């Protein structure tokens, strides 16, 4: 740990520490709201499935908040004991279609290597450097362009990851714990699906629960994308890579309107989260108030974030993410 790490660890230490009552309140409140919008969508479906769609969409937003709570459990930030964090996290994983322990392992690797050019490929959006893209042939470039298209990244990709990919422990097939996590979550998802079909009918599963899950998945992937994929983000090779710099410069402050900040569990204050992952999500705004420096570091508003979709390649010469259009104007090194 560097001297800078120690300094920030000490400064942010007062904001860490779980509160069981607050954690329980946030969890129960979110689940009650999720159930309320889900049941309202079901009631509306008795008149029209189209009428049910807006309520299913809001239920999807609540699933984003459920995921953020599960995410805090994975960091040991929601409750005071690891056992309680893990129990709640596993339960919520059935709703978010995410095997908790398997995801937690990959996510911790993401925190340990975010912004490190030599450790890409685990828990991140695939990002090529300009020279790596230039060295690819026609089909390699085409495959990368397809992967980085908005349709794949924010629609097809999230559906594939949450519905299919997370049903097996890809990348950790040799870890028994990963299999237990994935198969246990799969069993929970199957039980929930059977319950919905028996009580509400199969159409409710297909036209309310599935769309809500896909909305939550797409928004979740968008949030993860914008937290690290912006023009002035940070990438560096080891040993120049340094954790605090990567956290502050390689993670954005997604400054959303307050209602959206609440729905997304303040996860947009992502640079602070990467500095101190054990800060509960409800305390992240307190850090912004205490340290005005964080209000301008990596700040993106909603409109500015939309322009980040076109950024696709890391240019090591300018230390910026650039678009495919920018690439065409670059001369080889």
C-alpha positions as MATLAB code, in Angstrom:
seq = 'XXXXXXXXXXXXXXXXXXXXXXXXXXXXXXXXXXXXXXXXXXXXXXXXXXXXXXXXXXXXXXXXXXXXXXXXXXXXXXXXXXXXXXXXXXXXXXXXXXXXXXXXXXXXXXXXXXXXXXXXXXXXXXXXXXXXXXXXXXXXXXXXXXXXXXXXXXXXXXXXXXXXXXXXXXXXXXXXXXXXXXXXXXXXXXXXXXXXXXXXXXXXXXXXXXXXXXXXXXXXXXXXXXXXXXXXXXXXXXXXXXXXXXXXXXXXXXXXXXXXXXXXXXXXXXXXXXXXXXXXXXXXXXXXXXXXXXXXXXXXXXXXXXXXXXXXXXXXXXXXXXXXXXXXXXXXX';
ca = [
       0.000    0.000    0.000;
       1.377    3.389   -0.979;
       1.594    6.496    1.184;
      -1.332    8.000   -0.729;
      -3.436    4.908   -0.114;
      -2.808    5.144    3.612;
      -3.706    8.827    3.666;
      -7.027    8.343    1.900;
      -7.768    5.205    3.889;
      -7.443    7.203    7.094;
      -9.487   10.132    5.805;
     -12.317    7.936    4.590;
     -12.267    5.509    7.525;
     -14.954    7.448    9.476;
     -17.402    6.796    6.609;
     -16.890    3.032    6.622;
     -18.633    0.661    8.975;
     -21.951   -1.073    8.554;
     -25.161   -0.249   10.408;
     -27.438   -3.260   10.691;
     -30.617   -1.269   11.223;
     -29.932    0.999    8.273;
     -28.919   -1.948    6.128;
     -32.108   -3.812    7.007;
     -34.216   -0.699    6.394;
     -32.723   -0.061    2.944;
     -33.093   -3.721    1.976;
     -36.690   -4.080    3.147;
     -37.744   -0.737    1.668;
     -36.291   -1.642   -1.722;
     -37.888   -5.099   -1.733;
     -41.280   -3.662   -0.717;
     -41.121   -1.120   -3.540;
     -40.048   -3.823   -5.989;
     -42.993   -6.012   -4.927;
     -45.392   -3.052   -5.095;
     -44.486   -2.127   -8.664;
     -44.356   -5.786   -9.719;
     -47.831   -6.454   -8.317;
     -49.160   -3.230   -9.829;
     -47.855   -4.395  -13.193;
     -49.662   -7.693  -12.670;
     -52.899   -5.918  -11.741;
     -52.602   -3.672  -14.807;
     -52.055   -6.721  -16.995;
     -55.573   -7.869  -16.216;
     -56.714   -5.008  -18.472;
     -53.795   -4.797  -20.880;
     -50.241   -6.102  -21.103;
     -49.229   -2.761  -22.596;
     -50.636   -1.013  -19.538;
     -48.424   -3.239  -17.384;
     -45.197   -2.279  -19.178;
     -44.513    1.063  -17.411;
     -44.869   -0.598  -13.998;
     -42.647   -3.481  -15.086;
     -40.058   -0.913  -16.182;
     -40.089    0.755  -12.749;
     -39.809   -2.707  -11.169;
     -36.672   -3.082  -13.306;
     -35.326    0.138  -11.811;
     -35.925   -1.307   -8.345;
     -33.928   -4.366   -9.372;
     -30.994   -2.042  -10.077;
     -31.210   -0.866   -6.475;
     -31.465   -4.470   -5.303;
     -28.243   -5.181   -7.190;
     -26.481   -2.233   -5.539;
     -27.503   -3.568   -2.121;
     -26.235   -7.018   -3.095;
     -23.053   -5.314   -4.322;
     -22.539   -3.688   -0.905;
     -23.035   -7.071    0.749;
     -20.213   -8.382   -1.435;
     -17.925   -5.683   -0.069;
     -18.967   -6.384    3.522;
     -20.385   -2.862    3.726;
     -24.092   -3.442    4.391;
     -24.141   -5.469    7.615;
     -21.702   -5.892   10.473;
     -20.940   -9.598    9.966;
     -19.760  -11.515    6.929;
     -22.395  -14.196    7.553;
     -25.271  -11.702    7.425;
     -23.863   -9.924    4.363;
     -23.496  -13.252    2.570;
     -26.958  -14.513    3.474;
     -28.663  -11.361    2.255;
     -26.437  -11.227   -0.822;
     -27.290  -14.811   -1.810;
     -31.008  -14.158   -1.389;
     -30.900  -11.014   -3.498;
     -28.886  -12.846   -6.148;
     -31.979  -14.885   -7.008;
     -33.796  -11.660   -7.898;
     -30.867  -10.158   -9.823;
     -30.038  -13.452  -11.597;
     -26.521  -13.154  -10.174;
     -24.714  -15.945   -8.272;
     -23.482  -13.954   -5.307;
     -20.211  -15.660   -4.301;
     -19.144  -16.262   -7.916;
     -19.839  -12.609   -8.799;
     -18.175  -11.346   -5.614;
     -14.919  -13.137   -6.492;
     -14.824  -11.618   -9.986;
     -15.819   -8.193   -8.706;
     -13.018   -8.166   -6.147;
     -10.598   -8.949   -8.980;
     -12.055   -5.976  -10.852;
     -11.358   -3.695   -7.891;
      -7.815   -5.020   -7.616;
      -6.982   -4.460  -11.292;
      -9.263   -1.706  -12.644;
      -7.278    0.493  -15.012;
      -4.370   -1.968  -15.281;
      -3.669   -2.638  -18.953;
      -1.862   -5.852  -18.071;
      -4.814   -7.315  -16.147;
      -7.784   -6.722  -18.414;
     -10.494   -9.299  -19.028;
     -12.041   -9.953  -15.608;
     -15.168   -8.075  -14.626;
     -14.723   -5.261  -17.136;
     -15.817   -4.065  -20.571;
     -13.378   -5.406  -23.168;
     -11.225   -2.486  -24.286;
      -8.465   -2.665  -26.888;
      -5.639   -0.223  -27.278;
      -5.174    1.523  -30.614;
      -2.186   -0.670  -31.477;
      -3.989   -3.869  -30.490;
      -6.905   -2.947  -32.735;
      -4.561   -1.956  -35.567;
      -2.817   -5.339  -35.367;
      -6.076   -7.227  -35.863;
      -7.216   -8.485  -39.246;
     -10.525   -7.696  -40.900;
     -12.569  -10.248  -38.955;
     -10.938   -9.385  -35.646;
     -11.764   -5.719  -36.118;
     -15.294   -6.554  -37.205;
     -15.844   -8.718  -34.119;
     -14.626   -5.932  -31.835;
     -16.786   -3.347  -33.588;
     -19.805   -5.613  -33.165;
     -19.021   -6.139  -29.479;
     -18.678   -2.390  -28.876;
     -21.932   -1.508  -30.646;
     -24.665   -0.093  -28.360;
     -27.080   -2.856  -29.401;
     -24.697   -5.542  -28.176;
     -23.342   -3.717  -25.135;
     -26.638   -2.541  -23.674;
     -29.304   -4.921  -25.021;
     -28.055   -8.267  -26.316;
     -25.032   -8.401  -24.011;
     -26.858   -7.859  -20.698;
     -29.511  -10.417  -21.647;
     -26.788  -12.945  -22.517;
     -24.779  -12.310  -19.338;
     -27.645  -12.378  -16.849;
     -29.821  -15.051  -18.464;
     -27.213  -17.427  -19.882;
     -23.579  -16.746  -18.978;
     -24.139  -16.544  -15.224;
     -25.817  -19.948  -15.205;
     -22.338  -21.546  -15.325;
     -19.108  -20.485  -13.528;
     -17.189  -19.481  -16.651;
     -13.559  -18.751  -15.854;
     -13.736  -20.720  -12.603;
     -14.833  -24.183  -13.676;
     -12.203  -25.705  -11.368;
     -13.497  -23.956   -8.222;
     -16.079  -26.017   -6.297;
     -17.268  -22.909   -4.484;
     -18.111  -21.246   -7.797;
     -20.230  -24.238   -8.810;
     -22.061  -24.179   -5.479;
     -22.779  -20.469   -5.885;
     -23.994  -20.733   -9.467;
     -26.054  -23.904   -9.096;
     -27.582  -22.725   -5.812;
     -28.660  -19.475   -7.457;
     -29.996  -21.388  -10.464;
     -32.127  -23.503   -8.141;
     -33.476  -20.376   -6.459;
     -34.295  -18.785   -9.824;
     -36.075  -21.955  -10.964;
     -38.107  -22.088   -7.737;
     -39.107  -18.431   -8.130;
     -40.117  -19.011  -11.757;
     -42.274  -22.014  -10.787;
     -43.910  -19.957   -8.015;
     -44.736  -17.128  -10.433;
     -46.198  -19.545  -12.979;
     -48.331  -21.385  -10.411;
     -49.633  -18.240   -8.693;
     -49.728  -15.631  -11.457;
     -49.470  -17.614  -14.696;
     -46.762  -18.114  -17.281;
     -47.647  -14.919  -19.139;
     -46.777  -12.919  -16.021;
     -43.336  -14.533  -15.989;
     -42.782  -13.762  -19.676;
     -44.374  -10.326  -19.963;
     -43.676   -8.783  -16.532;
     -40.900  -10.533  -14.613;
     -38.609  -11.165  -17.592;
     -38.878   -7.606  -19.001;
     -38.250   -6.149  -15.539;
     -35.145   -8.338  -15.200;
     -33.875   -7.300  -18.633;
     -34.453   -3.610  -17.878;
     -32.479   -3.988  -14.669;
     -29.701   -5.859  -16.494;
     -29.361   -3.263  -19.263;
     -29.353   -0.308  -16.879;
     -26.864   -2.094  -14.648;
     -24.491   -2.694  -17.568;
     -24.883    0.927  -18.664;
     -23.942    2.132  -15.188;
     -20.908   -0.154  -15.094;
     -19.911    1.056  -18.557;
     -20.110    4.754  -17.767;
     -18.270    4.282  -14.472;
     -15.065    3.410  -16.339;
     -15.542    4.187  -20.040;
     -15.152    7.949  -20.422;
     -12.664   10.034  -22.374;
     -10.277   10.971  -19.580;
     -10.356    7.648  -17.760;
      -7.171    5.978  -16.533;
      -5.309    2.994  -17.989;
      -1.682    2.184  -17.335;
       0.752   -0.719  -17.538;
       2.360   -2.195  -14.440;
       4.416   -1.124  -12.570;
       3.280    2.458  -13.314;
      -0.275    1.452  -12.399;
      -1.179    2.673   -8.914;
      -4.387    1.869   -7.026;
      -5.367    5.316   -5.774;
      -4.739    7.000   -9.107;
      -6.715    4.293  -10.885;
      -9.600    4.749   -8.440;
      -9.733    8.541   -8.694;
      -8.991    8.989  -12.387;
     -10.282    5.699  -13.786;
     -13.716    5.784  -12.127;
     -16.272    8.472  -12.845;
     -18.594   10.563  -10.719;
     -21.893   10.045  -12.549;
     -23.774   13.097  -11.319;
     -27.376   12.017  -11.877;
     -30.532   13.831  -10.720;
     -31.326   12.965   -7.102;
     -34.217   10.566   -7.852;
     -31.945    8.557  -10.154;
     -29.121    8.677   -7.611;
     -31.515    7.130   -5.078;
     -32.730    4.432   -7.473;
     -29.146    3.525   -8.392;
     -27.965    3.514   -4.783;
     -25.432    6.332   -5.332;
     -23.289    3.892   -7.306;
     -22.453    6.793   -9.638;
     -20.145    8.154   -6.916;
     -17.891    5.450   -8.176;
     -14.479    7.032   -7.719;
     -15.095    7.217   -3.970;
     -16.373    3.654   -3.964;
     -13.157    2.449   -5.598;
     -11.110    4.334   -3.033;
     -12.965    2.764   -0.099;
     -15.302   -0.067   -1.053;
     -16.504   -0.602    2.519;
     -18.342    2.720    2.599;
     -22.079    1.875    2.566;
     -23.890    3.311   -0.422;
     -26.014    5.672    1.662;
     -22.878    7.379    3.024;
     -21.266    8.132   -0.338;
     -22.997   11.554   -0.643;
     -21.575   12.423    2.771;
     -18.083   11.941    1.357;
     -18.844   14.404   -1.452;
     -19.989   16.938    1.136;
     -16.870   16.430    3.252;
     -14.397   16.476    0.343;
     -15.454   18.936   -2.425;
     -12.489   17.664   -4.493;
     -14.539   14.597   -5.396;
     -17.376   16.681   -6.863;
     -15.333   17.642   -9.926;
     -13.088   14.607  -10.340;
     -14.301   12.523  -13.268;
     -17.700   14.226  -13.219;
     -20.224   13.341  -15.920;
     -23.834   14.462  -16.117;
     -26.553   12.538  -17.896;
     -26.197   14.303  -21.247;
     -22.400   14.125  -21.219;
     -22.520   10.404  -20.525;
     -24.398    9.727  -23.757;
     -21.398   10.941  -25.762;
     -19.233    8.248  -24.142;
     -20.955    5.491  -26.123;
     -18.800    6.248  -29.170;
     -15.531    5.862  -27.213;
     -14.055    2.479  -28.043;
     -10.236    2.428  -28.088;
      -7.539    3.400  -25.617;
      -4.931    5.644  -27.236;
      -1.753    5.224  -25.203;
      -0.121    8.225  -26.862;
      -2.777   10.700  -25.706;
      -3.901    8.682  -22.650;
      -7.534    8.963  -23.688;
     -10.363    6.824  -24.950;
     -11.141    7.638  -28.565;
     -13.764    6.651  -31.131;
     -13.405    4.580  -34.284;
     -13.744    7.863  -36.223;
     -10.794    9.298  -34.286;
      -8.815    6.140  -35.041;
      -9.170    6.690  -38.784;
      -7.385   10.041  -38.404;
      -4.459    8.622  -36.428;
      -1.111    7.874  -38.017;
       0.634    4.641  -37.020;
       3.210    5.115  -34.277;
];
